[in-house]
Amino acid sequence: MQENRKSWADSTRRNTLRAVFVVATCLVAHASAQSGRPAPGPGNAWSQFRGDPRLTGVTSTTTPSTLALRWTFEAGEAIESSAAMRDGTVYVGSGNGDLVAIDLDSGKQRWKYQTGASIGESSPAVSDQAVFIGDLGGTVHAVSARDGRLLWTFKTDAEVKSSPVVSGDLVLVGSYDMHLYALETATGKVRWKLETDGPVHSTAAVQNGVAYFGGCDERFRAVRLADGKTLFEVPLGAYTGASTVVDGNRAYVGTFNSEVLAIDLSTRKIVWRYKDPDRQFPYYSSAALSDGRLILGGRDKAVHAIDARTGKSLWRFVTRARVDSSPAIAGGRVYVGSSDGKLYILDVTSGNKQAEFDAGDAITASPAIASGRVVVGSTEGRLYCFG
């Protein structure tokens, strides 16, 4: 009887949410694709955390104006890992240690690889041949994208929550053992490693042969990919769990000192600080950057939009719980989860809500968007695909 009630509740939730999505999105015109810097990532792939190596959180794909739930996948345990999508396949990790490949069209499992340890926030990065992910046991795994066969593993000395980033023949990943590692994609051999003064939680952003990241040692670093040499450091005044988004000569990141910072990469100085005048709260969400708007979640239960040029507030949308999910942007819409259990769709210009979906449990993972589909997991252990 309990199982029947659960099945009925799940069915009712799906039907209700489909109606909410259809009605809400029909009230607005189908938004045009983004123009302006940074250029959106390719619309048929979301190959890593935040969609591209600069961690912009933006894609050129457009989603249907009448979004509907296409399928769900039961992962077994909490999904804090954000999905990656490439060549018609969705890749995601879960708390039970499974890295799963799922058919994007049908939601059917293609293969499953067991890491042997829980997967936390580390999100898959997909290259032409391989999928890379870290686990809380401290191991980085490379498996075949085609069949999930193990290619190699690399063991760090502490848990890995950082998401891998593929750049050329290197995969970059941070560890709580206080190192950023550059591993050869083909073998897992260490090309170089950089020691910091705190756990490396965030994911590195890569632009023009340089990796940028903020750390738990309260410093922002620029590191040359060729040899791991630190080019410069900027004191942040607080540690950060968020990842940095990079665009041209600017980098942007939120901190646990209630600030969002803009860093000039040429002068190597902080050019503005955004701080809510009425509240003190950490930023754990990584920002998306689209057409001069910096958009990220805060633990004040709100989604914030900031003018990337001036650091002035543009709008704020309040949810019912903290927002650790990192926003994704496609076709003039912001997609972001909240710990109140909902996925929200907001207008990127005004912050007005266009639709919402109640997953029934916290969404701390970040949405992935490609080929007109939106994929996100919940702490309940369920992966949702909309399109």
XYZ file of C-alpha atoms in Angstrom:
387
model
C 0.000 0.000 0.000
C 2.816 2.389 0.903
C 4.498 1.639 -2.440
C 1.209 2.366 -4.281
C 0.844 5.676 -2.475
C 4.434 6.601 -3.379
C 3.848 5.678 -7.017
C 0.647 7.727 -7.095
C 2.401 10.689 -5.440
C 5.255 10.525 -7.929
C 2.810 10.380 -10.831
C 0.802 13.281 -9.446
C 3.955 15.324 -8.954
C 5.050 14.699 -12.556
C 1.651 15.616 -13.970
C 1.409 18.731 -11.817
C 4.869 19.856 -12.740
C 4.279 19.251 -16.449
C 1.196 21.459 -16.248
C 3.073 24.156 -14.331
C 5.893 24.141 -16.881
C 3.579 24.269 -19.876
C 1.270 26.981 -18.520
C 4.071 29.175 -17.176
C 6.280 28.997 -20.210
C 3.379 29.576 -22.594
C 2.928 32.982 -20.962
C 6.244 34.207 -22.295
C 7.650 34.448 -25.782
C 10.289 31.971 -26.798
C 13.523 33.771 -25.883
C 16.230 34.366 -28.411
C 19.709 32.879 -28.029
C 22.272 34.951 -26.129
C 24.616 37.271 -28.012
C 27.357 39.204 -26.218
C 30.289 37.961 -24.206
C 31.094 35.362 -23.224
C 30.069 33.363 -26.273
C 27.704 30.534 -25.287
C 29.030 27.016 -25.273
C 28.044 24.601 -28.038
C 24.382 23.681 -27.796
C 24.784 19.943 -28.384
C 27.130 19.300 -25.439
C 27.621 20.186 -21.782
C 30.900 18.341 -21.343
C 31.855 19.367 -17.804
C 30.846 21.292 -14.677
C 29.524 24.718 -15.766
C 29.449 23.640 -19.411
C 32.835 24.885 -20.654
C 36.418 25.393 -19.431
C 35.816 29.066 -18.525
C 32.926 27.898 -16.307
C 30.460 30.367 -17.822
C 27.340 28.250 -17.214
C 25.948 29.334 -20.594
C 24.917 27.345 -23.681
C 23.675 28.277 -27.154
C 20.956 25.635 -27.157
C 17.326 26.707 -26.864
C 14.871 24.676 -24.850
C 11.216 24.236 -25.881
C 8.856 26.981 -24.768
C 6.629 24.254 -23.289
C 9.064 22.259 -21.176
C 7.841 18.867 -20.035
C 9.341 16.105 -17.928
C 10.792 13.556 -20.375
C 12.123 10.933 -17.981
C 13.523 10.259 -14.522
C 16.344 7.945 -13.499
C 16.708 6.425 -10.028
C 20.385 6.631 -9.025
C 19.946 4.966 -5.649
C 21.497 7.666 -3.468
C 21.860 11.441 -3.364
C 23.013 13.236 -6.503
C 25.231 16.182 -5.597
C 27.285 15.746 -8.782
C 26.169 17.860 -11.736
C 25.536 15.969 -14.963
C 27.557 16.174 -18.169
C 26.059 15.563 -21.631
C 27.785 14.656 -24.874
C 26.932 12.671 -28.023
C 23.442 11.807 -26.801
C 24.587 10.470 -23.425
C 24.162 11.839 -19.897
C 26.885 11.121 -17.320
C 26.346 11.613 -13.582
C 27.764 10.428 -10.258
C 25.871 9.573 -7.066
C 26.417 8.991 -3.375
C 26.578 5.214 -3.807
C 29.759 5.591 -5.860
C 28.191 4.877 -9.247
C 29.169 6.804 -12.357
C 26.267 6.163 -14.717
C 25.864 6.722 -18.461
C 22.243 7.264 -19.528
C 20.705 7.600 -22.979
C 19.559 11.216 -23.340
C 16.483 10.360 -25.416
C 15.097 7.412 -23.455
C 16.537 7.748 -19.951
C 17.764 4.138 -20.104
C 21.072 3.152 -18.543
C 23.859 2.444 -21.025
C 26.509 1.435 -18.509
C 27.506 1.822 -14.865
C 30.967 2.091 -13.317
C 31.471 1.620 -9.553
C 34.207 3.835 -8.105
C 34.308 2.059 -4.748
C 33.700 5.258 -2.764
C 30.941 7.824 -2.518
C 30.817 10.539 -5.185
C 30.087 13.977 -3.764
C 30.137 17.223 -5.715
C 32.786 16.162 -8.231
C 31.076 16.263 -11.617
C 32.080 14.308 -14.734
C 34.196 15.823 -17.485
C 33.911 14.120 -20.870
C 36.502 14.098 -23.657
C 36.329 12.342 -27.025
C 37.149 8.960 -25.487
C 36.970 9.175 -21.703
C 34.956 10.315 -18.690
C 36.818 11.688 -15.640
C 35.445 11.996 -12.094
C 36.719 12.161 -8.494
C 35.370 10.446 -5.378
C 35.368 11.088 -1.646
C 37.959 8.360 -1.168
C 40.424 10.627 -2.953
C 40.650 8.770 -6.254
C 40.354 10.270 -9.734
C 38.893 7.799 -12.253
C 39.142 7.737 -16.049
C 36.734 5.358 -17.787
C 35.804 4.706 -21.395
C 32.959 6.966 -22.540
C 31.750 4.173 -24.819
C 31.367 1.291 -22.365
C 32.440 2.393 -18.872
C 35.600 0.279 -18.903
C 38.288 1.453 -16.470
C 41.181 3.238 -18.191
C 43.178 4.397 -15.165
C 42.939 5.715 -11.617
C 45.018 8.233 -9.693
C 45.009 8.343 -5.881
C 45.296 11.631 -4.016
C 45.728 11.828 -0.234
C 42.277 13.210 0.600
C 38.753 13.494 -0.743
C 38.076 14.937 -4.197
C 35.104 17.301 -4.461
C 36.587 19.420 -7.244
C 35.348 18.641 -10.746
C 37.856 17.633 -13.422
C 38.530 19.981 -16.345
C 39.996 18.691 -19.607
C 42.400 20.982 -21.474
C 44.335 19.469 -24.368
C 46.097 16.343 -23.123
C 45.682 17.308 -19.462
C 42.934 16.852 -16.911
C 43.023 19.287 -13.962
C 41.497 18.369 -10.615
C 41.823 19.602 -7.042
C 41.988 17.555 -3.851
C 41.505 18.180 -0.148
C 45.163 17.131 0.199
C 45.833 20.802 -0.721
C 47.020 20.170 -4.277
C 45.840 20.998 -7.773
C 46.889 18.155 -10.073
C 47.550 18.163 -13.811
C 47.255 14.559 -15.019
C 47.833 13.210 -18.509
C 44.464 12.260 -19.969
C 45.824 9.100 -21.616
C 47.670 7.613 -18.646
C 46.822 9.459 -15.416
C 50.512 10.269 -14.953
C 51.218 13.472 -13.007
C 52.511 16.188 -15.316
C 52.731 18.601 -12.398
C 51.085 19.365 -9.066
C 50.683 22.653 -7.241
C 50.630 22.751 -3.453
C 48.396 25.333 -1.769
C 47.804 26.159 1.899
C 44.313 24.684 2.079
C 41.973 22.146 0.502
C 41.327 22.686 -3.211
C 37.548 22.438 -3.305
C 36.684 24.550 -6.324
C 36.982 23.663 -9.993
C 39.644 25.432 -12.045
C 38.592 27.708 -14.903
C 40.856 27.601 -17.975
C 41.474 30.375 -20.498
C 44.390 30.849 -22.924
C 46.608 28.246 -21.310
C 46.110 29.494 -17.746
C 44.096 27.906 -14.908
C 42.337 30.211 -12.417
C 40.895 29.186 -9.055
C 40.130 30.472 -5.579
C 41.022 28.328 -2.603
C 40.282 27.577 0.998
C 43.568 29.373 1.785
C 41.839 32.659 0.896
C 43.862 33.215 -2.276
C 43.034 33.438 -5.959
C 45.680 31.947 -8.255
C 46.623 32.034 -11.920
C 48.634 28.948 -12.887
C 50.327 28.235 -16.217
C 49.132 24.934 -17.687
C 52.403 24.176 -19.445
C 54.424 23.727 -16.255
C 52.236 24.475 -13.211
C 54.005 27.727 -12.425
C 51.990 30.247 -10.397
C 51.850 33.452 -12.433
C 50.238 35.539 -9.705
C 48.098 35.449 -6.567
C 45.413 37.819 -5.312
C 44.358 37.825 -1.607
C 40.601 37.279 -1.312
C 40.164 37.969 2.403
C 38.033 34.836 2.796
C 37.957 31.249 1.657
C 35.773 30.165 -1.201
C 34.013 26.953 -2.087
C 32.649 28.425 -5.300
C 34.374 28.108 -8.655
C 35.551 31.113 -10.645
C 34.035 32.214 -13.956
C 36.504 33.874 -16.343
C 35.778 36.262 -19.220
C 38.593 38.097 -20.955
C 40.453 40.179 -18.390
C 37.931 39.608 -15.607
C 37.332 36.773 -13.153
C 34.372 36.556 -10.746
C 33.865 34.482 -7.607
C 31.754 34.466 -4.433
C 33.247 33.932 -0.975
C 32.227 32.796 2.495
C 32.687 36.400 3.653
C 29.354 37.389 2.073
C 31.024 38.952 -0.970
C 31.142 38.496 -4.723
C 34.432 39.735 -6.161
C 35.510 40.911 -9.615
C 39.243 40.486 -10.271
C 41.113 42.283 -13.058
C 43.537 39.729 -14.507
C 45.723 42.423 -16.065
C 46.226 44.618 -13.009
C 45.846 41.630 -10.649
C 43.564 43.590 -8.362
C 40.003 43.338 -7.084
C 38.027 45.964 -9.003
C 34.727 45.679 -7.184
C 33.074 43.913 -4.266
C 29.368 43.173 -4.112
C 27.833 42.736 -0.685
C 24.169 42.670 0.250
C 23.660 45.662 2.574
C 21.005 43.900 4.646
C 22.284 40.337 5.060
C 25.447 38.390 5.877
C 25.658 34.990 4.181
C 28.126 32.804 2.241
C 28.121 32.258 -1.504
C 28.653 28.583 -2.324
C 27.054 28.671 -5.772
C 29.303 29.312 -8.783
C 28.240 32.214 -10.979
C 26.961 32.105 -14.560
C 27.895 35.000 -16.843
C 25.713 36.126 -19.738
C 25.533 39.428 -21.605
C 27.073 41.466 -18.776
C 24.999 39.798 -16.046
C 26.595 37.732 -13.301
C 24.036 35.352 -11.772
C 24.573 33.129 -8.740
C 22.813 31.691 -5.716
C 23.354 32.643 -2.082
C 22.711 31.031 1.261
C 20.282 33.883 1.942
C 17.783 31.740 -0.061
C 18.058 34.034 -3.079
C 19.335 34.114 -6.645
C 21.304 37.305 -7.313
C 21.961 39.110 -10.598
C 24.856 41.583 -10.567
C 26.099 43.978 -13.232
C 29.461 42.457 -14.224
C 30.880 45.871 -15.109
C 29.976 47.801 -11.983
C 29.124 45.270 -9.267
C 25.676 46.803 -8.764
C 22.647 44.648 -8.004
C 20.272 44.146 -10.950
C 17.659 41.878 -9.378
C 17.103 39.299 -6.644
C 14.755 36.308 -6.670
C 13.933 34.734 -3.301
C 13.350 30.990 -2.838
C 12.389 29.180 0.388
C 15.841 27.770 1.236
C 19.497 28.355 0.501
C 20.675 28.240 -3.111
C 23.887 26.206 -3.462
C 23.010 25.097 -6.997
C 24.961 26.963 -9.684
C 22.696 28.581 -12.316
C 22.738 27.588 -15.991
C 21.574 29.943 -18.742
C 20.011 29.117 -22.116
C 17.803 31.121 -24.459
C 17.282 34.070 -22.127
C 16.322 31.871 -19.156
C 18.078 31.039 -15.893
C 17.733 27.456 -14.603
C 18.671 26.980 -10.949
C 17.854 24.619 -8.097
C 17.167 25.402 -4.458
C 17.306 23.431 -1.235
C 13.560 24.076 -1.012
C 13.272 21.188 -3.498
C 12.425 23.228 -6.574
C 14.000 23.896 -9.948
C 13.262 27.479 -10.957
C 13.174 29.037 -14.420
C 13.732 32.799 -14.324
C 13.915 35.508 -16.946
C 17.575 36.464 -17.232
C 16.822 40.190 -17.659
C 14.215 40.763 -14.971
C 14.500 37.779 -12.625
C 10.769 37.132 -12.975
C 9.764 33.516 -12.428
C 8.564 31.775 -15.576
C 8.107 28.275 -14.180
C 9.064 25.950 -11.344
C 9.275 22.206 -10.722
C 8.885 20.601 -7.304
C 11.319 17.670 -7.008
C 10.299 17.017 -3.411
C 13.879 17.157 -2.072
C 16.799 19.577 -2.175
C 18.466 20.379 -5.494
C 22.068 21.338 -4.760
C 23.485 20.023 -8.044
C 23.658 22.373 -11.001
C 21.505 21.981 -14.132
C 23.160 20.791 -17.340
C 21.666 21.944 -20.649
C 22.317 20.545 -24.129
C 20.388 19.512 -27.247
C 17.286 21.289 -25.969
C 17.230 19.257 -22.735
C 17.678 20.287 -19.105
C 19.054 17.628 -16.745
C 19.434 17.947 -12.972
C 19.605 15.608 -9.977
C 18.229 15.861 -6.446
C 19.442 14.734 -3.034
C 16.609 12.196 -3.157
C 18.708 10.310 -5.719
C 16.562 10.998 -8.754
C 17.803 12.485 -12.030
C 15.290 14.546 -14.031
C 15.339 15.322 -17.735
C 13.141 18.086 -19.202
C 12.696 19.026 -22.825
